[in-house]
Amino acid sequence: MTRHTEPERIEALVIGAGFAGMYLLHRLRGLGIPALALEAGDGVGGTWYWNRYPGARCDVESMQYSYGFSEALQQEWNWSERFAGQPEILRYANHVADRLDLRRDICFSTRATSAHWDELGASWMVETDTGRRLIARQLILATGCLSAARLPDIPGIRDFAGKVYHTGQWPHEGVDFTGQRVAVIGTGSSAIQAIPVIAREAAELTVFQRTPNFSIPSRNGPMTEDYAGAWKQDYPARRAAARRMRTGILYNLSQTPAMSVSEAERRAEYEARWAAGGTAFMAAFSDLLTNKEANDTAAEFVREKIRGLVKNPEVAEILVPRNHPIGTKRICVDTAYYETFNLPHVRLVDVRKHPITRITAEGVEAGGATHTVDSIVFATGFDAMTGTILAIDIRGRDGVAMREAWADGPRTHLGLMVAGFPNLFLITGPGSPSVLSNMIVSIEQHVDWVCDALAHLRREGLSAMETTPKAQEDWVAQVNEVAHRTLYPQANSWYMGANIPGKPQLFMPYVGGVGTYRQICDDIAANGYPGFAFTAAEQVKAAE
Ligand code: N01
């Protein structure tokens, strides 16, 4: 590690060069604010750079899971499928980086390790794992909500003689499972996508399931010229409408409560949505996430589908989710997931009945039996929403560590700022709709808000801004209150921090919807940023 003697000064430092970091660089450049992004990977793309597991695919339609800020960009890019796969999304990210000439402002293969607020200089002192040191007026964390991959604490992982993979840190050269005996641990979104693809290559596949999930078929297929053309002709209006939707996705969101129609009508609606595929299933009725009785009807419909798709009734019963209302854990979207369990070389182990006790040199020991395998794929998820932020030693005013400030769970104002941490901005942080929405729509909204705030600072001759503790407390209470009006807190989900032993349990994203949230943020900016405190530039100069 080379230790650079003198830290470099930069106006704005961005951490991460995924979709958030890239758009930030573009916007900051447009404002004339000198900016640099640090990126741990050796390429752009964030999530889509790391998650290269077989079958990785977005479950928001490609025409919508793409930047909307540039008409030229959205007109010139052509998607090949209804739901793009990871390689195509990564190509798109690289295209954007080239098209906007972003790479010259990205420092790749460099991880921020610490960021300490310097009160006198009103700046962030940032250190990295390469020894590069920076002093930045503004620090913007575009570190991703699902980027801290997590291996479970199963004893013996290091003893395993074969290969170990995590879906979120997949080898760039790919993995050939042909002829192998493979174990997949976990049955969340990543596993549900990977399992059917791995099953095509593997000689034997054993899936270790702790909690079954609800999954809806994607009905993915090639993009048609008609469909893409209709979007492209109408992009500005459709993007504008999507930004006001609850999820930031333009789809048919029913206004009808489920129990206000007959059972036959309900079933017809579920059948139509099941046939159309994708997450829009959860928008079949207006109250599926707020009324348990309504939710039960959708859950029971999917349970019946699972029983119909899986030929062995015992296996089907293991795959049927019962311990959470449908949609309160992230709904999964698949291509032939349930059907994969009809293949003779695919086995399912119910980890609740046969707990995994250890990993041995040969394989996975569960319920007293050893499952001998050549490779183990951990599809065990992430330290979501806070993991990448807390991985950096962040210290704000008076040396207070973010870890201390968030000891009882993340506390933010709007998911954008944290009291006591001036000029530190979060993109899609906890307390914002983020993971409950089309991430690119939420990213664009946050980046625009932050950049508008920075433009405000410059215009007004201000050097620093931060949220007031009172505004933060009010927002935390509001996030909590709207979450408890829904069924979400009934599930032990990563939304609640429940997948990480010892992590404080509280519902992290803002459930009130993208449109409502955008309005709140816009109103705050339009009214001169109530709930935020500012420092005048002269005060800093005087101190210097
Ligand atoms: O991770 P997860 P993921 N023993 O946390 C199990 C997004 N995403 O990578 O539920 C045995 O959902 C765990 O079991 P349990 C999307 O937002 C999107 O799949 O804790 N099992 C669970 O089954 C998604 O929600 C897309 O009981 C253990 C699994 O591992 C998020 O990323 C695609 C275990 C982890 O599931 C995360 O998805 C992929 C143990 N010790 C991901 N520890 C699309 O856009 C954990 N598990 C389509």
mmCIF file of N, CA, C and O and ligand atoms in Angstrom, residues 48 53 57-60 146 150 152-154 167 185-191 193 208-211 213 329-330 333 351-352 356 379-382 435 492 494 499, ligand 1:
data_model
loop_
_atom_site.group_PDB
_atom_site.id
_atom_site.type_symbol
_atom_site.label_atom_id
_atom_site.label_comp_id
_atom_site.label_asym_id
_atom_site.label_seq_id
_atom_site.Cartn_x
_atom_site.Cartn_y
_atom_site.Cartn_z
ATOM 1 N N TRP A 48 -24.715 -4.730 -10.656
ATOM 2 C CA TRP A 48 -24.648 -5.528 -11.890
ATOM 3 C C TRP A 48 -23.214 -5.869 -12.260
ATOM 4 O O TRP A 48 -22.965 -6.679 -13.149
ATOM 5 N N TYR A 53 -24.060 -14.031 -11.056
ATOM 6 C CA TYR A 53 -24.441 -15.443 -10.909
ATOM 7 C C TYR A 53 -25.326 -15.878 -12.075
ATOM 8 O O TYR A 53 -25.978 -15.042 -12.728
ATOM 9 N N ARG A 57 -30.883 -11.419 -13.282
ATOM 10 C CA ARG A 57 -31.763 -10.685 -14.192
ATOM 11 C C ARG A 57 -32.552 -9.677 -13.371
ATOM 12 O O ARG A 57 -32.828 -9.916 -12.203
ATOM 13 N N CYS A 58 -32.924 -8.573 -13.983
ATOM 14 C CA CYS A 58 -33.724 -7.591 -13.259
ATOM 15 C C CYS A 58 -35.199 -7.969 -13.319
ATOM 16 O O CYS A 58 -35.654 -8.524 -14.323
ATOM 17 N N ASP A 59 -35.943 -7.675 -12.258
ATOM 18 C CA ASP A 59 -37.372 -7.986 -12.300
ATOM 19 C C ASP A 59 -38.223 -6.734 -12.540
ATOM 20 O O ASP A 59 -39.446 -6.778 -12.400
ATOM 21 N N VAL A 60 -37.554 -5.639 -12.891
ATOM 22 C CA VAL A 60 -38.291 -4.472 -13.410
ATOM 23 C C VAL A 60 -38.053 -4.481 -14.918
ATOM 24 O O VAL A 60 -36.928 -4.713 -15.360
ATOM 25 N N LEU A 146 -27.809 -3.225 -1.512
ATOM 26 C CA LEU A 146 -27.624 -4.676 -1.415
ATOM 27 C C LEU A 146 -26.245 -5.002 -1.974
ATOM 28 O O LEU A 146 -26.117 -5.639 -3.018
ATOM 29 N N ARG A 150 -23.172 -11.426 2.286
ATOM 30 C CA ARG A 150 -23.063 -12.016 3.620
ATOM 31 C C ARG A 150 -23.011 -13.539 3.559
ATOM 32 O O ARG A 150 -23.905 -14.175 3.001
ATOM 33 N N PRO A 152 -23.252 -16.888 5.870
ATOM 34 C CA PRO A 152 -23.782 -17.180 7.218
ATOM 35 C C PRO A 152 -22.701 -17.760 8.130
ATOM 36 O O PRO A 152 -21.658 -18.216 7.653
ATOM 37 N N ASP A 153 -23.008 -17.731 9.438
ATOM 38 C CA ASP A 153 -22.021 -18.239 10.410
ATOM 39 C C ASP A 153 -22.165 -19.750 10.570
ATOM 40 O O ASP A 153 -22.414 -20.241 11.673
ATOM 41 N N ILE A 154 -22.048 -20.475 9.492
ATOM 42 C CA ILE A 154 -22.115 -21.937 9.601
ATOM 43 C C ILE A 154 -20.683 -22.423 9.850
ATOM 44 O O ILE A 154 -19.778 -22.063 9.096
ATOM 45 N N THR A 167 -23.431 -15.576 -4.458
ATOM 46 C CA THR A 167 -24.064 -15.000 -5.666
ATOM 47 C C THR A 167 -23.685 -13.532 -5.870
ATOM 48 O O THR A 167 -23.575 -13.077 -7.008
ATOM 49 N N ILE A 185 -27.355 -22.870 -1.044
ATOM 50 C CA ILE A 185 -27.914 -22.561 0.279
ATOM 51 C C ILE A 185 -28.640 -21.231 0.178
ATOM 52 O O ILE A 185 -28.047 -20.209 -0.201
ATOM 53 N N GLY A 186 -29.946 -21.259 0.498
ATOM 54 C CA GLY A 186 -30.773 -20.053 0.393
ATOM 55 C C GLY A 186 -31.777 -20.182 -0.734
ATOM 56 O O GLY A 186 -31.516 -20.853 -1.739
ATOM 57 N N THR A 187 -32.928 -19.547 -0.530
ATOM 58 C CA THR A 187 -33.980 -19.569 -1.558
ATOM 59 C C THR A 187 -34.642 -18.196 -1.663
ATOM 60 O O THR A 187 -35.867 -18.076 -1.718
ATOM 61 N N GLY A 188 -33.806 -17.136 -1.681
ATOM 62 C CA GLY A 188 -34.315 -15.785 -1.942
ATOM 63 C C GLY A 188 -34.294 -15.515 -3.445
ATOM 64 O O GLY A 188 -34.135 -16.435 -4.259
ATOM 65 N N SER A 189 -34.406 -14.237 -3.818
ATOM 66 C CA SER A 189 -34.475 -13.860 -5.238
ATOM 67 C C SER A 189 -33.288 -14.388 -6.035
ATOM 68 O O SER A 189 -33.453 -14.875 -7.158
ATOM 69 N N SER A 190 -32.079 -14.280 -5.459
ATOM 70 C CA SER A 190 -30.879 -14.703 -6.203
ATOM 71 C C SER A 190 -30.931 -16.203 -6.462
ATOM 72 O O SER A 190 -30.706 -16.662 -7.590
ATOM 73 N N ALA A 191 -31.210 -16.980 -5.413
ATOM 74 C CA ALA A 191 -31.249 -18.436 -5.564
ATOM 75 C C ALA A 191 -32.342 -18.849 -6.536
ATOM 76 O O ALA A 191 -32.137 -19.738 -7.377
ATOM 77 N N GLN A 193 -33.458 -17.378 -9.046
ATOM 78 C CA GLN A 193 -33.015 -17.184 -10.432
ATOM 79 C C GLN A 193 -31.901 -18.165 -10.806
ATOM 80 O O GLN A 193 -31.838 -18.652 -11.934
ATOM 81 N N PHE A 208 -30.816 -26.115 -0.269
ATOM 82 C CA PHE A 208 -31.076 -26.045 1.173
ATOM 83 C C PHE A 208 -31.969 -24.839 1.438
ATOM 84 O O PHE A 208 -31.541 -23.698 1.278
ATOM 85 N N GLN A 209 -33.196 -25.123 1.815
ATOM 86 C CA GLN A 209 -34.180 -24.052 2.001
ATOM 87 C C GLN A 209 -34.527 -23.886 3.478
ATOM 88 O O GLN A 209 -34.924 -24.840 4.140
ATOM 89 N N ARG A 210 -34.363 -22.633 3.971
ATOM 90 C CA ARG A 210 -34.801 -22.372 5.348
ATOM 91 C C ARG A 210 -36.204 -21.784 5.342
ATOM 92 O O ARG A 210 -37.061 -22.183 6.124
ATOM 93 N N THR A 211 -36.438 -20.829 4.444
ATOM 94 C CA THR A 211 -37.767 -20.212 4.357
ATOM 95 C C THR A 211 -38.221 -20.215 2.896
ATOM 96 O O THR A 211 -37.536 -19.635 2.048
ATOM 97 N N ASN A 213 -40.151 -18.959 -0.345
ATOM 98 C CA ASN A 213 -40.580 -17.628 -0.778
ATOM 99 C C ASN A 213 -41.676 -17.735 -1.818
ATOM 100 O O ASN A 213 -41.761 -18.728 -2.537
ATOM 101 N N LYS A 329 -41.984 -10.169 2.328
ATOM 102 C CA LYS A 329 -40.586 -10.377 1.970
ATOM 103 C C LYS A 329 -40.571 -10.056 0.490
ATOM 104 O O LYS A 329 -41.565 -10.282 -0.197
ATOM 105 N N ARG A 330 -39.455 -9.590 -0.006
ATOM 106 C CA ARG A 330 -39.408 -9.183 -1.422
ATOM 107 C C ARG A 330 -39.958 -10.309 -2.302
ATOM 108 O O ARG A 330 -39.488 -11.437 -2.253
ATOM 109 N N VAL A 333 -39.282 -13.321 -8.625
ATOM 110 C CA VAL A 333 -39.755 -13.497 -10.001
ATOM 111 C C VAL A 333 -38.830 -14.525 -10.639
ATOM 112 O O VAL A 333 -37.615 -14.429 -10.503
ATOM 113 N N VAL A 351 -34.314 -27.048 5.663
ATOM 114 C CA VAL A 351 -33.325 -26.775 6.710
ATOM 115 C C VAL A 351 -33.975 -26.573 8.078
ATOM 116 O O VAL A 351 -33.342 -26.746 9.111
ATOM 117 N N ARG A 352 -35.260 -26.224 8.078
ATOM 118 C CA ARG A 352 -35.926 -26.077 9.386
ATOM 119 C C ARG A 352 -36.085 -27.432 10.056
ATOM 120 O O ARG A 352 -35.940 -27.554 11.267
ATOM 121 N N ILE A 356 -28.745 -27.241 9.077
ATOM 122 C CA ILE A 356 -27.343 -27.379 8.664
ATOM 123 C C ILE A 356 -26.508 -27.230 9.928
ATOM 124 O O ILE A 356 -26.605 -26.217 10.631
ATOM 125 N N ALA A 379 -26.364 -18.382 -1.533
ATOM 126 C CA ALA A 379 -27.266 -17.343 -2.051
ATOM 127 C C ALA A 379 -27.930 -16.730 -0.822
ATOM 128 O O ALA A 379 -29.148 -16.654 -0.706
ATOM 129 N N THR A 380 -27.076 -16.341 0.128
ATOM 130 C CA THR A 380 -27.539 -16.018 1.476
ATOM 131 C C THR A 380 -27.710 -14.523 1.722
ATOM 132 O O THR A 380 -27.873 -14.100 2.874
ATOM 133 N N GLY A 381 -27.650 -13.734 0.664
ATOM 134 C CA GLY A 381 -28.089 -12.348 0.780
ATOM 135 C C GLY A 381 -27.030 -11.376 1.271
ATOM 136 O O GLY A 381 -25.821 -11.628 1.188
ATOM 137 N N PHE A 382 -27.520 -10.280 1.828
ATOM 138 C CA PHE A 382 -26.685 -9.105 2.079
ATOM 139 C C PHE A 382 -26.994 -8.505 3.452
ATOM 140 O O PHE A 382 -28.091 -8.660 3.966
ATOM 141 N N VAL A 435 -35.316 0.296 -1.822
ATOM 142 C CA VAL A 435 -35.472 -1.109 -2.217
ATOM 143 C C VAL A 435 -36.923 -1.527 -2.456
ATOM 144 O O VAL A 435 -37.173 -2.623 -2.945
ATOM 145 N N ASN A 492 -40.069 -11.633 8.968
ATOM 146 C CA ASN A 492 -38.664 -11.519 9.379
ATOM 147 C C ASN A 492 -37.822 -11.354 8.126
ATOM 148 O O ASN A 492 -37.221 -12.286 7.628
ATOM 149 N N TRP A 494 -35.119 -9.063 5.378
ATOM 150 C CA TRP A 494 -33.939 -8.185 5.425
ATOM 151 C C TRP A 494 -34.364 -6.718 5.444
ATOM 152 O O TRP A 494 -33.582 -5.867 5.846
ATOM 153 N N ASN A 499 -32.174 -10.644 8.908
ATOM 154 C CA ASN A 499 -31.290 -11.706 8.390
ATOM 155 C C ASN A 499 -29.877 -11.629 8.962
ATOM 156 O O ASN A 499 -29.063 -12.496 8.688
HETATM 157 O O1 N01 B 1 -30.913 -12.658 -0.572
HETATM 158 P P1 N01 B 1 -32.123 -12.919 0.465
HETATM 159 P P2 N01 B 1 -30.969 -12.624 -2.166
HETATM 160 N N1 N01 B 1 -28.970 -21.284 6.425
HETATM 161 O O2 N01 B 1 -31.668 -12.312 1.744
HETATM 162 C C1 N01 B 1 -31.155 -17.943 3.284
HETATM 163 C C2 N01 B 1 -32.551 -8.208 -4.634
HETATM 164 N N2 N01 B 1 -32.456 -9.078 -5.794
HETATM 165 O O3 N01 B 1 -29.576 -12.383 -2.637
HETATM 166 O O4 N01 B 1 -35.252 -16.365 4.571
HETATM 167 C C3 N01 B 1 -29.868 -21.461 5.458
HETATM 168 O O5 N01 B 1 -33.420 -12.518 -0.074
HETATM 169 C C4 N01 B 1 -32.342 -17.098 3.643
HETATM 170 O O6 N01 B 1 -33.248 -17.814 4.434
HETATM 171 P P3 N01 B 1 -34.235 -17.011 5.462
HETATM 172 C C5 N01 B 1 -33.954 -8.334 -4.058
HETATM 173 O O7 N01 B 1 -34.324 -7.133 -3.480
HETATM 174 C C6 N01 B 1 -33.216 -8.751 -6.866
HETATM 175 O O8 N01 B 1 -31.690 -13.781 -2.702
HETATM 176 O O9 N01 B 1 -33.364 -15.990 6.154
HETATM 177 N N3 N01 B 1 -30.355 -20.469 4.700
HETATM 178 C C7 N01 B 1 -32.862 -16.758 2.246
HETATM 179 O O10 N01 B 1 -33.581 -17.819 1.706
HETATM 180 C C8 N01 B 1 -33.743 -9.416 -3.031
HETATM 181 O O11 N01 B 1 -34.719 -9.492 -2.044
HETATM 182 C C9 N01 B 1 -33.208 -9.557 -7.964
HETATM 183 O O12 N01 B 1 -34.758 -18.045 6.341
HETATM 184 C C10 N01 B 1 -29.906 -19.242 4.940
HETATM 185 C C11 N01 B 1 -31.562 -16.599 1.463
HETATM 186 O O13 N01 B 1 -30.551 -17.275 2.184
HETATM 187 C C12 N01 B 1 -32.387 -9.036 -2.502
HETATM 188 O O14 N01 B 1 -31.651 -8.653 -3.647
HETATM 189 C C13 N01 B 1 -32.439 -10.698 -7.987
HETATM 190 C C14 N01 B 1 -28.954 -18.969 5.933
HETATM 191 C C15 N01 B 1 -31.166 -15.151 1.308
HETATM 192 O O15 N01 B 1 -32.136 -14.489 0.579
HETATM 193 C C16 N01 B 1 -31.640 -10.128 -1.787
HETATM 194 O O16 N01 B 1 -31.833 -11.360 -2.479
HETATM 195 C C17 N01 B 1 -31.667 -11.003 -6.884
HETATM 196 C C18 N01 B 1 -28.493 -20.069 6.699
HETATM 197 N N4 N01 B 1 -27.610 -19.901 7.682
HETATM 198 C C19 N01 B 1 -31.682 -10.194 -5.791
HETATM 199 N N5 N01 B 1 -28.703 -17.647 5.916
HETATM 200 C C20 N01 B 1 -34.071 -9.184 -9.101
HETATM 201 O O17 N01 B 1 -34.188 -8.050 -9.505
HETATM 202 C C21 N01 B 1 -29.465 -17.115 4.955
HETATM 203 N N6 N01 B 1 -30.198 -18.084 4.363
HETATM 204 C C22 N01 B 1 -34.830 -10.235 -9.711
#
